[in-house]
């Protein structure tokens, strides 16, 4: 990450300028996109005509840190909660998924590859983690 670059939250609201991080698959897991795609108002308006955006996509935008309810004071707590709820495959069987924000991802900065094991299990925050 560049010195002047802000950390990126990988579970953000769909707002113009946010990055389309991934698409939720039928099994509830997120297929992370390797290409960086920024969304605009047109995307939000069009995509909102279907099911709730948060159930179909994941978005990323600058981490609000202490301005966010999930901030503990020194780290993001979403991963802590997700780790307790989601079935996570052993690290030995894991390959890092392609991801467009890894160079600034808040979760990757905190937990490295372990974060990327949990990340695809999360859609619309920790209330909808797949436990399969
Ligand atoms: S946790 Fe890993 S896979 Fe998920 S957004 Fe961050 S860098 Fe990408």
Coordinates of N, CA and C and ligand atoms in Angstrom, one line a residue:
X1 N 0.8 -1.2 0.0 CA 0.0 0.0 0.0 C 0.9 1.2 0.0
X2 N 0.5 2.2 -0.8 CA 1.3 3.5 -0.8 C 1.1 4.3 0.5
X3 N 2.1 5.0 0.9 CA 2.0 5.7 2.2 C 0.8 6.6 2.3
X4 N 0.4 7.3 1.2 CA -0.8 8.2 1.3 C -2.1 7.5 1.0
X5 N -2.1 6.2 0.8 CA -3.3 5.5 0.4 C -4.1 5.0 1.7
X6 N -5.4 5.2 1.7 CA -6.2 4.8 2.8 C -6.5 3.3 2.7
X7 N -6.7 2.6 3.8 CA -7.1 1.2 3.8 C -8.5 1.1 3.2
X8 N -8.8 0.0 2.6 CA -10.1 -0.2 1.9 C -10.9 -1.2 2.7
X9 N -12.2 -0.9 2.9 CA -13.1 -1.8 3.6 C -13.7 -2.8 2.5
X10 N -13.6 -4.1 2.7 CA -14.1 -5.0 1.7 C -15.6 -5.4 1.9
X11 N -16.3 -4.7 2.8 CA -17.7 -5.0 3.0 C -18.4 -3.7 3.2
X12 N -18.5 -2.9 2.1 CA -19.0 -1.5 2.2 C -20.4 -1.4 1.5
X13 N -20.9 -0.3 1.7 CA -22.2 0.1 1.1 C -22.1 0.3 -0.4
X14 N -23.1 0.0 -1.2 CA -23.1 0.3 -2.6 C -23.3 1.8 -2.9
X15 N -22.2 2.5 -3.0 CA -22.3 4.0 -3.3 C -21.5 4.3 -4.5
X16 N -21.9 5.3 -5.2 CA -21.1 5.7 -6.4 C -19.7 5.9 -6.0
X17 N -18.8 5.3 -6.8 CA -17.3 5.4 -6.5 C -16.8 4.1 -5.8
X18 N -17.7 3.3 -5.2 CA -17.3 2.1 -4.6 C -16.8 1.1 -5.6
X19 N -16.0 0.1 -5.2 CA -15.5 -0.9 -6.1 C -16.5 -2.1 -6.0
X20 N -16.8 -2.6 -7.1 CA -17.6 -3.9 -7.2 C -16.6 -5.0 -6.9
X21 N -16.7 -5.5 -5.7 CA -15.6 -6.5 -5.2 C -15.9 -7.9 -5.7
X22 N -17.2 -8.3 -5.7 CA -17.5 -9.6 -6.0 C -19.0 -9.8 -6.3
X23 N -19.4 -11.0 -6.8 CA -20.7 -11.4 -7.1 C -21.1 -12.6 -6.2
X24 N -22.3 -12.5 -5.5 CA -22.7 -13.6 -4.7 C -23.2 -14.8 -5.5
X25 N -22.7 -15.9 -5.3 CA -23.1 -17.1 -6.1 C -24.3 -17.7 -5.4
X26 N -24.9 -18.7 -6.1 CA -26.1 -19.3 -5.6 C -25.9 -20.0 -4.2
X27 N -24.7 -20.5 -3.9 CA -24.5 -21.1 -2.6 C -24.2 -20.1 -1.5
X28 N -24.3 -18.8 -1.9 CA -24.1 -17.7 -0.9 C -22.7 -17.2 -0.8
X29 N -21.7 -18.0 -1.4 CA -20.3 -17.5 -1.3 C -20.1 -16.4 -2.4
X30 N -19.1 -15.6 -2.2 CA -18.8 -14.5 -3.1 C -17.7 -14.9 -4.1
X31 N -18.0 -14.7 -5.3 CA -17.0 -14.9 -6.4 C -16.3 -13.5 -6.5
X32 N -15.0 -13.4 -6.0 CA -14.3 -12.1 -6.0 C -13.8 -11.8 -7.5
X33 N -13.9 -10.6 -7.8 CA -13.5 -10.2 -9.2 C -12.0 -9.8 -9.2
X34 N -11.3 -10.2 -10.2 CA -9.9 -9.8 -10.3 C -9.7 -8.4 -10.8
X35 N -10.7 -8.0 -11.6 CA -10.6 -6.7 -12.2 C -11.3 -5.6 -11.4
X36 N -10.6 -4.5 -11.2 CA -11.2 -3.4 -10.4 C -12.3 -2.6 -11.2
X37 N -13.5 -2.7 -10.7 CA -14.6 -2.0 -11.4 C -15.3 -1.0 -10.4
X38 N -15.3 0.3 -10.7 CA -15.9 1.2 -9.9 C -17.4 1.4 -10.3
X39 N -18.3 1.4 -9.4 CA -19.7 1.6 -9.7 C -20.1 3.0 -9.7
X40 N -21.2 3.3 -10.5 CA -21.7 4.7 -10.5 C -23.2 4.6 -10.2
X41 N -23.9 5.8 -10.2 CA -25.3 5.9 -9.9 C -26.1 5.0 -10.9
X42 N -25.7 5.0 -12.1 CA -26.5 4.2 -13.1 C -26.5 2.7 -12.8
X43 N -25.3 2.2 -12.4 CA -25.2 0.8 -11.9 C -26.1 0.6 -10.8
X44 N -26.1 1.5 -9.8 CA -26.9 1.3 -8.6 C -28.4 1.3 -8.9
X45 N -28.8 2.3 -9.7 CA -30.2 2.4 -10.1 C -30.6 1.1 -10.9
X46 N -29.9 0.7 -11.8 CA -30.2 -0.5 -12.6 C -30.2 -1.7 -11.8
X47 N -29.2 -2.0 -11.1 CA -29.1 -3.2 -10.3 C -30.0 -3.3 -9.1
X48 N -30.5 -2.1 -8.7 CA -31.4 -2.1 -7.5 C -32.8 -2.5 -7.9
X49 N -33.1 -2.7 -9.2 CA -34.4 -3.1 -9.7 C -34.6 -4.6 -9.4
X50 N -33.5 -5.4 -9.1 CA -33.7 -6.8 -8.8 C -33.7 -6.9 -7.3
X51 N -33.2 -8.0 -6.8 CA -33.1 -8.3 -5.3 C -32.2 -7.3 -4.7
X52 N -32.2 -7.2 -3.4 CA -31.4 -6.3 -2.6 C -29.9 -6.4 -3.1
X53 N -29.3 -5.3 -3.3 CA -27.9 -5.3 -3.9 C -26.9 -6.0 -3.0
X54 N -27.1 -5.9 -1.7 CA -26.2 -6.5 -0.7 C -26.3 -8.0 -0.7
X55 N -27.4 -8.6 -1.2 CA -27.5 -10.0 -1.3 C -26.9 -10.6 -2.7
X56 N -26.6 -9.7 -3.6 CA -26.1 -10.1 -4.9 C -24.7 -9.7 -5.2
X57 N -24.2 -8.7 -4.4 CA -22.9 -8.2 -4.7 C -22.2 -7.9 -3.4
X58 N -20.8 -7.8 -3.5 CA -20.1 -7.2 -2.4 C -19.4 -5.9 -2.9
X59 N -19.2 -4.9 -2.1 CA -18.6 -3.7 -2.5 C -17.5 -3.3 -1.6
X60 N -16.6 -2.5 -2.0 CA -15.5 -2.0 -1.2 C -15.3 -0.5 -1.4
X61 N -15.0 0.1 -0.3 CA -14.7 1.6 -0.3 C -13.8 1.9 0.8
X62 N -13.3 3.2 0.9 CA -12.4 3.5 2.0 C -12.9 3.2 3.4
X63 N -12.0 2.6 4.2 CA -12.4 2.2 5.5 C -12.6 3.4 6.4
X64 N -13.7 3.4 7.1 CA -14.0 4.6 8.0 C -13.3 4.5 9.3
X65 N -12.7 3.3 9.6 CA -12.0 3.1 10.9 C -12.9 3.5 12.1
X66 N -12.5 4.5 12.9 CA -13.2 4.9 14.1 C -14.6 5.4 13.8
X67 N -14.9 5.7 12.6 CA -16.2 6.2 12.2 C -17.2 5.0 11.9
X68 N -16.7 3.8 12.1 CA -17.5 2.6 11.8 C -17.8 1.9 13.1
X69 N -19.1 1.3 13.2 CA -19.5 0.6 14.4 C -18.7 -0.7 14.5
X70 N -18.1 -1.2 13.5 CA -17.3 -2.5 13.5 C -15.9 -2.3 13.9
X71 N -15.5 -1.0 14.2 CA -14.1 -0.7 14.5 C -13.9 -0.9 16.1
X72 N -12.9 -1.7 16.4 CA -12.7 -2.0 17.9 C -11.9 -0.9 18.6
X73 N -11.3 -0.1 17.8 CA -10.3 0.9 18.4 C -9.0 0.7 17.7
X74 N -8.7 -0.5 17.3 CA -7.5 -0.8 16.5 C -7.6 -1.8 15.4
X75 N -8.8 -2.4 15.3 CA -9.0 -3.3 14.1 C -10.5 -3.5 13.8
X76 N -10.7 -4.0 12.6 CA -12.1 -4.3 12.2 C -12.6 -5.6 12.8
X77 N -13.7 -5.6 13.4 CA -14.2 -6.8 14.1 C -15.0 -7.7 13.3
X78 N -15.3 -7.4 12.1 CA -16.2 -8.2 11.2 C -15.5 -9.6 11.0
X79 N -14.2 -9.6 10.8 CA -13.6 -10.9 10.6 C -13.6 -11.8 11.9
X80 N -13.5 -11.2 13.0 CA -13.6 -11.9 14.3 C -14.9 -12.7 14.4
X81 N -15.9 -12.0 14.1 CA -17.3 -12.6 14.2 C -17.5 -13.6 13.1
X82 N -17.0 -13.3 11.9 CA -17.2 -14.2 10.8 C -16.4 -15.5 11.0
X83 N -15.2 -15.4 11.6 CA -14.4 -16.6 11.9 C -15.1 -17.6 12.8
X84 N -15.9 -17.1 13.7 CA -16.7 -17.9 14.6 C -17.9 -18.6 14.0
X85 N -18.4 -18.0 12.9 CA -19.6 -18.5 12.3 C -19.4 -19.4 11.0
X86 N -18.4 -19.1 10.3 CA -18.2 -19.7 9.0 C -17.4 -20.9 9.0
X87 N -17.7 -21.9 8.2 CA -16.9 -23.1 8.0 C -15.7 -22.7 7.1
X88 N -14.5 -22.8 7.7 CA -13.3 -22.3 6.9 C -12.4 -23.5 6.6
X89 N -12.0 -23.7 5.4 CA -11.2 -24.8 5.0 C -9.8 -24.6 5.5
X90 N -9.1 -25.7 5.8 CA -7.7 -25.6 6.3 C -6.8 -24.8 5.4
X91 N -5.9 -24.1 6.1 CA -5.0 -23.2 5.3 C -4.2 -24.0 4.3
X92 N -3.8 -25.2 4.6 CA -3.0 -26.0 3.6 C -3.7 -26.3 2.3
X93 N -5.1 -26.2 2.3 CA -5.8 -26.5 1.1 C -6.2 -25.2 0.4
X94 N -5.6 -24.1 0.8 CA -6.1 -22.8 0.4 C -5.2 -22.1 -0.6
X95 N -5.8 -21.5 -1.7 CA -5.1 -20.7 -2.6 C -5.7 -19.3 -2.6
X96 N -4.9 -18.3 -2.5 CA -5.4 -16.9 -2.4 C -6.3 -16.6 -3.7
X97 N -7.5 -16.1 -3.4 CA -8.3 -15.8 -4.6 C -7.8 -14.5 -5.3
X98 N -8.1 -14.4 -6.6 CA -7.8 -13.1 -7.3 C -8.7 -12.1 -6.6
X99 N -8.1 -10.9 -6.4 CA -8.8 -9.8 -5.7 C -8.3 -8.4 -6.2
X100 N -9.2 -7.5 -6.4 CA -8.8 -6.2 -7.0 C -8.3 -5.2 -5.9
X101 N -8.5 -5.5 -4.7 CA -8.2 -4.5 -3.6 C -7.1 -5.0 -2.6
X102 N -6.5 -6.1 -2.9 CA -5.6 -6.7 -1.9 C -4.5 -5.7 -1.4
X103 N -4.1 -4.9 -2.3 CA -3.0 -4.0 -1.9 C -3.3 -3.0 -0.8
X104 N -4.7 -2.8 -0.6 CA -5.1 -1.8 0.4 C -6.1 -2.4 1.4
X105 N -6.4 -3.7 1.2 CA -7.6 -4.3 2.0 C -7.3 -4.3 3.5
X106 N -8.3 -3.7 4.2 CA -8.2 -3.7 5.7 C -8.0 -5.1 6.3
X107 N -8.8 -6.0 5.8 CA -8.8 -7.4 6.4 C -7.5 -8.1 6.1
X108 N -7.0 -7.9 4.9 CA -5.7 -8.5 4.5 C -4.6 -7.9 5.3
X109 N -4.7 -6.6 5.6 CA -3.6 -6.0 6.4 C -3.7 -6.5 7.8
X110 N -4.8 -6.9 8.3 CA -5.0 -7.4 9.7 C -4.5 -8.9 9.8
X111 N -5.1 -9.7 8.8 CA -5.0 -11.2 9.0 C -4.3 -11.9 7.9
X112 N -3.8 -11.2 6.9 CA -3.2 -11.8 5.7 C -4.1 -12.9 5.0
X113 N -3.4 -14.0 4.6 CA -4.2 -15.0 3.9 C -5.3 -15.6 4.6
X114 N -5.3 -15.6 5.9 CA -6.4 -16.1 6.7 C -7.6 -15.3 6.5
X115 N -7.5 -14.0 6.3 CA -8.6 -13.1 6.0 C -9.3 -13.5 4.6
X116 N -8.4 -13.8 3.7 CA -8.9 -14.2 2.4 C -9.6 -15.6 2.4
X117 N -9.4 -16.4 3.4 CA -10.1 -17.7 3.5 C -11.5 -17.4 3.9
X118 N -11.7 -16.4 4.8 CA -13.0 -16.1 5.4 C -13.8 -15.2 4.5
X119 N -13.2 -14.3 3.8 CA -13.8 -13.3 3.0 C -14.9 -13.7 2.1
X120 N -14.6 -14.8 1.2 CA -15.7 -15.2 0.3 C -16.9 -15.7 0.9
X121 N -16.9 -16.0 2.2 CA -18.0 -16.6 2.9 C -19.0 -15.5 3.4
X122 N -18.5 -14.2 3.3 CA -19.3 -13.1 3.8 C -20.1 -12.4 2.7
X123 N -21.4 -12.3 2.9 CA -22.1 -11.4 2.1 C -23.0 -10.5 2.9
X124 N -23.1 -9.2 2.6 CA -23.8 -8.2 3.3 C -23.4 -8.2 4.8
X125 N -22.1 -8.3 5.1 CA -21.7 -8.2 6.5 C -21.9 -9.6 7.2
X126 N -21.6 -9.6 8.4 CA -21.6 -10.8 9.2 C -22.9 -11.4 9.5
X127 N -24.0 -10.7 9.2 CA -25.3 -11.3 9.5 C -25.8 -12.4 8.5
X128 N -25.1 -12.4 7.4 CA -25.5 -13.4 6.4 C -24.4 -14.3 6.0
X129 N -23.5 -14.7 6.9 CA -22.5 -15.6 6.6 C -23.0 -17.0 6.3
X130 N -22.6 -17.6 5.2 CA -22.9 -18.9 4.9 C -22.2 -19.9 5.9
X131 N -22.9 -20.8 6.5 CA -22.2 -21.7 7.4 C -22.1 -23.1 6.8
X132 N -22.2 -23.3 5.5 CA -22.1 -24.6 4.9 C -20.7 -25.1 5.0
Ligands
LIG1 S1 -9.8 -10.3 2.5 FE1 -8.5 -11.0 0.8 S2 -9.9 -11.7 -0.8 FE2 -11.1 -10.4 0.7 S3 -11.2 -8.4 -0.1 FE3 -9.4 -8.5 1.3 S4 -7.6 -9.1 0.1 FE4 -9.5 -9.5 -1.2

